Coordinates of N, CA and C in Angstrom, one line a residue:
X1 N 106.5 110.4 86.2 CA 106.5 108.9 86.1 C 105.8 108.3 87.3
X2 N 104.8 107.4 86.9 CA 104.2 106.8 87.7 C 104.6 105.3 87.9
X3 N 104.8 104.8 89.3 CA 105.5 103.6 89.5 C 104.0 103.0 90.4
X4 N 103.7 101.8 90.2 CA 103.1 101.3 90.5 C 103.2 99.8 90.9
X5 N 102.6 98.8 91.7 CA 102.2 97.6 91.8 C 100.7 97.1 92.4
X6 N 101.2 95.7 92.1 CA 99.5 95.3 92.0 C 99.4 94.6 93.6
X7 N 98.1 94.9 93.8 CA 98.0 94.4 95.5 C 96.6 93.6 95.1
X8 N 96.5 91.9 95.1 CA 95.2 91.5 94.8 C 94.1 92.2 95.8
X9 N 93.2 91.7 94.8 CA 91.8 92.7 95.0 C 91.0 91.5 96.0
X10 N 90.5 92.5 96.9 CA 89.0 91.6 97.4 C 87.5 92.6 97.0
X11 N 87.0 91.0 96.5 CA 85.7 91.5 96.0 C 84.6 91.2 97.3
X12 N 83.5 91.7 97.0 CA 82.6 91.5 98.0 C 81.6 91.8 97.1
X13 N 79.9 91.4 97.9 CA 78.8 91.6 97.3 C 78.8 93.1 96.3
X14 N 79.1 94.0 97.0 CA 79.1 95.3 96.8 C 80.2 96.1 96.3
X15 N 81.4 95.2 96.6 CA 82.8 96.5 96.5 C 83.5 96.1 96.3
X16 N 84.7 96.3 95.8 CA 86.0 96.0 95.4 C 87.2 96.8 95.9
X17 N 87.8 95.5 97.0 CA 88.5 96.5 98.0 C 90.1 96.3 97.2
X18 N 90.9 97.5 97.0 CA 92.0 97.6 95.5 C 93.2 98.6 95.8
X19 N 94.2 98.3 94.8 CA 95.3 99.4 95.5 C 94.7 100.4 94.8
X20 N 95.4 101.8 95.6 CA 95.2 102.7 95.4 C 95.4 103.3 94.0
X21 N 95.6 104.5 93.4 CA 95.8 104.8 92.0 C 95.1 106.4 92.0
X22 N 96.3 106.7 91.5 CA 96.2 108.6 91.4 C 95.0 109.5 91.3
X23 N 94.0 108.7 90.6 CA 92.6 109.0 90.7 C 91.6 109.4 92.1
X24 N 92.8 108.5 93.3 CA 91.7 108.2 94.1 C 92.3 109.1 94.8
X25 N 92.9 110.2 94.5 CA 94.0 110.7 95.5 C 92.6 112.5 95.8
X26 N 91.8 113.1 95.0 CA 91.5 114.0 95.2 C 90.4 113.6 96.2
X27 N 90.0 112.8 96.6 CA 88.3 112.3 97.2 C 89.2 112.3 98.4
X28 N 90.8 111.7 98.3 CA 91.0 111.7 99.5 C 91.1 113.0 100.6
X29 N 92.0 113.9 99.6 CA 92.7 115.5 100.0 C 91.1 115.7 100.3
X30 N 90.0 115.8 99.7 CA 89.0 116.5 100.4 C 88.4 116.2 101.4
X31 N 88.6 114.6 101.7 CA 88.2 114.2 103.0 C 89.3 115.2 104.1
X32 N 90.3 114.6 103.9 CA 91.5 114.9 104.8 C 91.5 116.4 104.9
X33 N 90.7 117.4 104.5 CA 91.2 119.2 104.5 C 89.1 119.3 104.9
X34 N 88.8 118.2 105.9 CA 87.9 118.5 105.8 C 87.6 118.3 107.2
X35 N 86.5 118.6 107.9 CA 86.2 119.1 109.4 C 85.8 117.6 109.9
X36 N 84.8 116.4 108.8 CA 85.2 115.0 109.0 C 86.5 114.4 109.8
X37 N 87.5 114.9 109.8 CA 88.4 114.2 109.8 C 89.0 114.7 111.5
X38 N 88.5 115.2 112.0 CA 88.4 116.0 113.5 C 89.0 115.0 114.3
X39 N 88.2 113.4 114.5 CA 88.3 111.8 115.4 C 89.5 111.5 114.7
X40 N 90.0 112.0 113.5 CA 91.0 111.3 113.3 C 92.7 111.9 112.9
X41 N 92.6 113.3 113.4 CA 94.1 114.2 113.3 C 94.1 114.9 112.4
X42 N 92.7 115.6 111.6 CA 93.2 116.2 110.7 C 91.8 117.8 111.4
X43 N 91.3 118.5 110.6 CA 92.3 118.6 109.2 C 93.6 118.7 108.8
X44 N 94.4 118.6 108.0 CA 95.4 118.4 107.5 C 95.7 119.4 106.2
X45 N 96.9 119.7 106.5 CA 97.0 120.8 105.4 C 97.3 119.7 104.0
X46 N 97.6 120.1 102.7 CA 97.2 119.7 101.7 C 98.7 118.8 101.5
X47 N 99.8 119.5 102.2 CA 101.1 118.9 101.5 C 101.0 117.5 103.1
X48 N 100.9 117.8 104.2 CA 100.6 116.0 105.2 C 99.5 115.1 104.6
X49 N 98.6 116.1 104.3 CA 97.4 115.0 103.4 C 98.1 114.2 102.3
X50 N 99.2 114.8 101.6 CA 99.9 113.6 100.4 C 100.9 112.9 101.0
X51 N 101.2 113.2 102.5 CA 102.1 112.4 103.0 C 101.6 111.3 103.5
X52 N 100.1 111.3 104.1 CA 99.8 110.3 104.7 C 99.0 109.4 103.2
X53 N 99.0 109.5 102.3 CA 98.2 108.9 101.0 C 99.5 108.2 100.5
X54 N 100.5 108.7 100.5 CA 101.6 108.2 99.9 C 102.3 107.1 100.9
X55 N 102.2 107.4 102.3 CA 102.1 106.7 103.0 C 101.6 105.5 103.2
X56 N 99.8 104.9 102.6 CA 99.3 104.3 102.4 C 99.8 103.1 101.4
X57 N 100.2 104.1 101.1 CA 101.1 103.1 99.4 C 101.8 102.5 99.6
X58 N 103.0 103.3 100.0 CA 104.3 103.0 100.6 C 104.1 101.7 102.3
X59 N 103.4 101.7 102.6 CA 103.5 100.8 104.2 C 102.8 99.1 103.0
X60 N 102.7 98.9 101.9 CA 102.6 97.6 101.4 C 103.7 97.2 101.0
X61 N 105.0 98.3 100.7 CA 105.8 97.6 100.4 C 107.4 97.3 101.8
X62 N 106.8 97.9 102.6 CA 107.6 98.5 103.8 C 107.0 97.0 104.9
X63 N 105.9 97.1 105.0 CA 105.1 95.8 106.0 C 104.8 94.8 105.4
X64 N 104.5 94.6 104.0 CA 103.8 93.2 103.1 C 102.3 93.3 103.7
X65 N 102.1 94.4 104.2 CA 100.1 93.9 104.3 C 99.8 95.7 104.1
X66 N 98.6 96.5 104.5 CA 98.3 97.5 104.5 C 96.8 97.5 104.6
X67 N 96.2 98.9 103.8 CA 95.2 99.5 103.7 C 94.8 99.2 102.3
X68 N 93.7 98.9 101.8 CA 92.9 99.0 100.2 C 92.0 100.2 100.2
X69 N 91.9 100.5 98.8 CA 91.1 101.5 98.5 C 89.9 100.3 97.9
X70 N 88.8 101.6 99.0 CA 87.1 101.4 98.5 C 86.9 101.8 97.2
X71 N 86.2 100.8 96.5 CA 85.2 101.2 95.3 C 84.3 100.3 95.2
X72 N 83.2 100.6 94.3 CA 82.1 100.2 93.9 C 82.3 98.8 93.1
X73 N 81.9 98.2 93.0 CA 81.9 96.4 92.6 C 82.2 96.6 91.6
X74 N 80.8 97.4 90.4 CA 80.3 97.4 89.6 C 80.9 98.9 88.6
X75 N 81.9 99.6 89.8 CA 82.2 100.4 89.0 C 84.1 100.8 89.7
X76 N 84.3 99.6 89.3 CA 86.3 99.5 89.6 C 87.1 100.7 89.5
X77 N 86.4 101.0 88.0 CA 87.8 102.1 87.2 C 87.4 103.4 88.2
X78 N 86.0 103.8 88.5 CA 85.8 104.9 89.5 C 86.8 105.2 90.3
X79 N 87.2 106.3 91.2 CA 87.9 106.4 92.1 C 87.1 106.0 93.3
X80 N 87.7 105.8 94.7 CA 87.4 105.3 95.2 C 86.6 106.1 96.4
X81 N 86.3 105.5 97.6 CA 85.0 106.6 98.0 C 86.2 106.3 99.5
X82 N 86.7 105.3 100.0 CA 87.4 105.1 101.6 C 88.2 104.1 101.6
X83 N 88.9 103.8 102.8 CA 90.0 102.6 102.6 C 89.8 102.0 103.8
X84 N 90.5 100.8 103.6 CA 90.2 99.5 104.5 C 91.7 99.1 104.4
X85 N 91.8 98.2 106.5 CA 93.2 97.8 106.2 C 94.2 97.8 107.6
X86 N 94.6 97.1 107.8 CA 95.9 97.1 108.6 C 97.0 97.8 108.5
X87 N 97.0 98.5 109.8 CA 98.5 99.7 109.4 C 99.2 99.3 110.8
X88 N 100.3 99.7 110.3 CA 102.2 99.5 111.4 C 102.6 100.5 111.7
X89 N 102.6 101.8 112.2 CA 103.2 102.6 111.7 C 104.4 103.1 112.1
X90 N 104.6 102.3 113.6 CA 105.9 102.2 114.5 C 106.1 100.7 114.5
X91 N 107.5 100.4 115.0 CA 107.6 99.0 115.1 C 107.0 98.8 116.6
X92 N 107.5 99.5 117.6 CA 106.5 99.3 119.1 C 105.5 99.4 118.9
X93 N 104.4 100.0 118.0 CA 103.0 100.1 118.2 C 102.3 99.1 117.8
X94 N 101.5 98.5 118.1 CA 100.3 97.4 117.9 C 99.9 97.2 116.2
X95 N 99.5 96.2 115.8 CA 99.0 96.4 114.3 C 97.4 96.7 114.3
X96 N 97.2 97.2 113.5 CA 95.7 98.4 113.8 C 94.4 98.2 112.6
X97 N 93.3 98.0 112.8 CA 92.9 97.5 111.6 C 92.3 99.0 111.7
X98 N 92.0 99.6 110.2 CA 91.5 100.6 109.9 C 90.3 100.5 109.3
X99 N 88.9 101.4 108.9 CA 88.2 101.9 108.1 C 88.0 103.6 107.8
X100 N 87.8 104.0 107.0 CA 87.2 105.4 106.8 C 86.3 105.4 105.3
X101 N 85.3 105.8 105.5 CA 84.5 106.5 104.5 C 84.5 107.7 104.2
X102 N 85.3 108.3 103.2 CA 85.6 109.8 103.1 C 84.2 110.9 102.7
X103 N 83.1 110.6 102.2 CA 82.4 111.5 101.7 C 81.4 110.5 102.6
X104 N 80.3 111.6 103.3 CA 79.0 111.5 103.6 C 78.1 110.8 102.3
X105 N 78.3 110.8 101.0 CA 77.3 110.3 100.5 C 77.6 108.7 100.5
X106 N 78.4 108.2 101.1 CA 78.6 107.0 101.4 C 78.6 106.3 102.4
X107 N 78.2 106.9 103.4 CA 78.5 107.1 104.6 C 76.6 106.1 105.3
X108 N 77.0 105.2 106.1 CA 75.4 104.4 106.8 C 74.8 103.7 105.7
X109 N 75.8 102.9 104.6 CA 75.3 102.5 104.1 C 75.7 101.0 104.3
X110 N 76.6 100.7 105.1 CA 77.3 99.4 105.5 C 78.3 99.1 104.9
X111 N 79.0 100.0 104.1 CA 80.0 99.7 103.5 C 81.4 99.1 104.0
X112 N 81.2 100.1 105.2 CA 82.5 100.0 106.0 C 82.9 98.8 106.6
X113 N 81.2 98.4 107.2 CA 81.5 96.6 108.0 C 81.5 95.8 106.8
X114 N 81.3 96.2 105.5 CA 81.6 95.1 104.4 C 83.1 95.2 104.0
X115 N 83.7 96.2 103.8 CA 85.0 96.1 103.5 C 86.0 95.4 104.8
X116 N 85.6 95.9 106.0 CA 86.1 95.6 106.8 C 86.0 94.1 107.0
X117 N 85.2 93.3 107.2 CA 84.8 92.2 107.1 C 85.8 91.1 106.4
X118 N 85.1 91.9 105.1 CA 86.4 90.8 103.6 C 87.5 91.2 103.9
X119 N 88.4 92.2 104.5 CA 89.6 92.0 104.9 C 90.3 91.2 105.7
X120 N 89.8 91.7 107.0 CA 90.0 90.6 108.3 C 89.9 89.2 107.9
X121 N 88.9 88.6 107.0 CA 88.5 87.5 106.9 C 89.8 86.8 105.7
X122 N 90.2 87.8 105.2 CA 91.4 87.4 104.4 C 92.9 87.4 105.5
X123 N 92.9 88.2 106.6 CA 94.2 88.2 107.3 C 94.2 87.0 108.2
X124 N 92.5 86.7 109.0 CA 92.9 86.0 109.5 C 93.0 84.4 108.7
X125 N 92.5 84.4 107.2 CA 92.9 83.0 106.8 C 94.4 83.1 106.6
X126 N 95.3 83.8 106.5 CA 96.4 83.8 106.3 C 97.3 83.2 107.6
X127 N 96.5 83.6 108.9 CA 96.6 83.2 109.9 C 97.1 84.4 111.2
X128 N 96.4 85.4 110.9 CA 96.7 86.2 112.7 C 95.5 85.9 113.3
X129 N 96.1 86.2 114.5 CA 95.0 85.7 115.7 C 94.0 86.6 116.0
X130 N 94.7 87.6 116.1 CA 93.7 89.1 116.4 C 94.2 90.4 115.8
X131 N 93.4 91.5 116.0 CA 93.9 92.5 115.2 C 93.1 93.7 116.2
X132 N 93.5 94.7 116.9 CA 93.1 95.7 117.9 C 92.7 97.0 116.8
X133 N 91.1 97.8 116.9 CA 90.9 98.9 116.4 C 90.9 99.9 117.6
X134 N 91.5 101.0 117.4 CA 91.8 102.3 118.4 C 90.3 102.9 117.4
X135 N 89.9 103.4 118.5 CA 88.3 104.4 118.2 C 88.1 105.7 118.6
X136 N 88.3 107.1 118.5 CA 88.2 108.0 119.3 C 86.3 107.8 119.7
X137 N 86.3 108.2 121.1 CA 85.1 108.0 121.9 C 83.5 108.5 120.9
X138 N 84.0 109.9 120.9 CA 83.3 110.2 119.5 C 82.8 109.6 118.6
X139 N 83.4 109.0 117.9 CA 83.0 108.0 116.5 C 82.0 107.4 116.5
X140 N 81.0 107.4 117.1 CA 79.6 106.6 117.6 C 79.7 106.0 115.8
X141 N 79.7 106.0 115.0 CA 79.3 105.4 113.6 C 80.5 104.0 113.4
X142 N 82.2 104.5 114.3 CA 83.0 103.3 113.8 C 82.6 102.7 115.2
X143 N 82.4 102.8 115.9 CA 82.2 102.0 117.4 C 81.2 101.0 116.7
X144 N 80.3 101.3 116.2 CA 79.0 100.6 115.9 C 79.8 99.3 115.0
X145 N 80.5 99.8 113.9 CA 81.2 98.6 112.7 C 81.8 97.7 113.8
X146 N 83.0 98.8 114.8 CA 83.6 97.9 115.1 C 82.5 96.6 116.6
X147 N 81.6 96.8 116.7 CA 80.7 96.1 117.1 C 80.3 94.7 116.3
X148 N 79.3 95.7 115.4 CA 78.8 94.0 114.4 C 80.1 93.6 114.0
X149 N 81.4 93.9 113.5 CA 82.3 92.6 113.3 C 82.9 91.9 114.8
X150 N 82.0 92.1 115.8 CA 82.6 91.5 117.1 C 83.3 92.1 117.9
X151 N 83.9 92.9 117.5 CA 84.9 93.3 118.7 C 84.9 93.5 120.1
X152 N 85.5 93.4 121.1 CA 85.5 93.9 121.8 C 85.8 94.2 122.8
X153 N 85.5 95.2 123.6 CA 86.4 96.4 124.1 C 87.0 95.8 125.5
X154 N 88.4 96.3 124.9 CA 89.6 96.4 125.8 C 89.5 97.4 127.1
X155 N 89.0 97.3 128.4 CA 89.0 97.9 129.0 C 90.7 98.6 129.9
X156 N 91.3 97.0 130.3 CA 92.9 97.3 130.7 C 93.9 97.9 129.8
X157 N 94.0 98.2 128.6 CA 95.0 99.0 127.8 C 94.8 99.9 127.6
X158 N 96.0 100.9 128.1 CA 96.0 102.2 127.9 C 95.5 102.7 126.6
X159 N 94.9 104.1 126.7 CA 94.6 104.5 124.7 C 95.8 104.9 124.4
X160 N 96.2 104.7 123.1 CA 97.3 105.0 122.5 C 97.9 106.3 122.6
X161 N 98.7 106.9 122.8 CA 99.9 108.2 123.2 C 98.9 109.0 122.3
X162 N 98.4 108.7 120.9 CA 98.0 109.6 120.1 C 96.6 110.1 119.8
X163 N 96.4 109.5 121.1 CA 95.0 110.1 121.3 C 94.1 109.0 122.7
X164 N 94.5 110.0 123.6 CA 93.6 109.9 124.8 C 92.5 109.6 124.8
X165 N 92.1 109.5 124.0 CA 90.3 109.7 124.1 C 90.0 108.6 123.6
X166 N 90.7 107.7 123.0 CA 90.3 106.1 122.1 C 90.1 105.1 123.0
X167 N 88.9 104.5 122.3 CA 88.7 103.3 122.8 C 89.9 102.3 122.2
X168 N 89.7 101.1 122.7 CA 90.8 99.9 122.2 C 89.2 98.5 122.3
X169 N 89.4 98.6 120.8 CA 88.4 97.5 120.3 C 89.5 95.7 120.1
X170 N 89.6 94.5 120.3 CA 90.4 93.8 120.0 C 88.8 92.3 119.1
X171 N 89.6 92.2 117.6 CA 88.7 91.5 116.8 C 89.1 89.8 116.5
X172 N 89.3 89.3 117.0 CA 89.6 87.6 116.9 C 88.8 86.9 115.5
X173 N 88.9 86.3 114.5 CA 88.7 85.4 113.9 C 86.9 84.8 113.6
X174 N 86.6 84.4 115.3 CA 85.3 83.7 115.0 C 84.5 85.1 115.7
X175 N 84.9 86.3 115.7 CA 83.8 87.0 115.5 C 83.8 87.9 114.6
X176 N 84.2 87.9 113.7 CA 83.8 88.4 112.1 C 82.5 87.8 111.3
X177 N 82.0 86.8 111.6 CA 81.1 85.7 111.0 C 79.9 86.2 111.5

């Protein structure tokens, strides 16, 4: 049995950022069991990889906000290629805006600052003030996104317990534009 709900969609020139749906779950496992995923705690074996997918699902109805799955504008019903999104995952920890592009053939195409973009631009009309991205140092490709949407870097806060090596990006409102 599959239980489901609906999380409105944001469209963009290019993409349709959407809840997730069982289809999009293998693009994920192969990202996540994949040497990609080094900056970000994995690889991961196959049965944490469905914890943190299910996870994803689960933190919309747990927080009232989350992560969207990437797809293509033009092609919805596709599974999805990455996800975009605000995650909670402790009540002391900060709220975190996320991207990931799971497969290289998507990857430097600007996808990421476009999903990322139409989200933020939806949280902050709802009305937050700011929203902090953790970066491992490494990531020279998300440093760059979290760049053109403005961010910028938090030099006084600690990096987060879960990884020493992060930057702390913080994104305000009028630098999304």
């Amino acid at each position: 049995m599959t239980v489901s709900f609906h999380i409105p969609p944001i469209r963009t020139a290019r993409l349709i950022l959407r809840n997730f749906r069982p289809e999009d779950y293998p693009r994920y496992l192969a990202y996540y069991t994949s040497d990609r995923t080094a900056g970000v705690g994995g690889p991961l074996s196959e049965d944490k990889v469905f914890e943190r997918f299910a996870s994803m699902i689960g933190h919309w109805s747990l927080r009232g906000f989350g992560r969207y799955a990437i797809a293509h504008r033009e092609a919805p019903s596709d599974p999805a290629f990455g996800h975009v999104g605000p995650m909670k995952l402790a009540e002391a920890e900060e709220t975190e805006m996320t991207w990931t592009i799971w497969d290289a053939q998507h990857t430097g195409k600007g996808y990421a600052t476009e999903a990322a973009r139409a989200v933020l631009s939806h949280l902050f009309d709802q009305g937050w003030s700011h929203i902090a991205v953790h970066i491992d140092r490494s990531n020279t490709a998300s440093i760059r996104v979290a760049e053109r949407l403005g961010g910028e870097l938090d030099t006084e806060t600690p990096p987060p317990a879960w990884n020493e090596n992060a930057l702390r990006y913080v994104i305000r409102p009028q630098d999304t534009q």
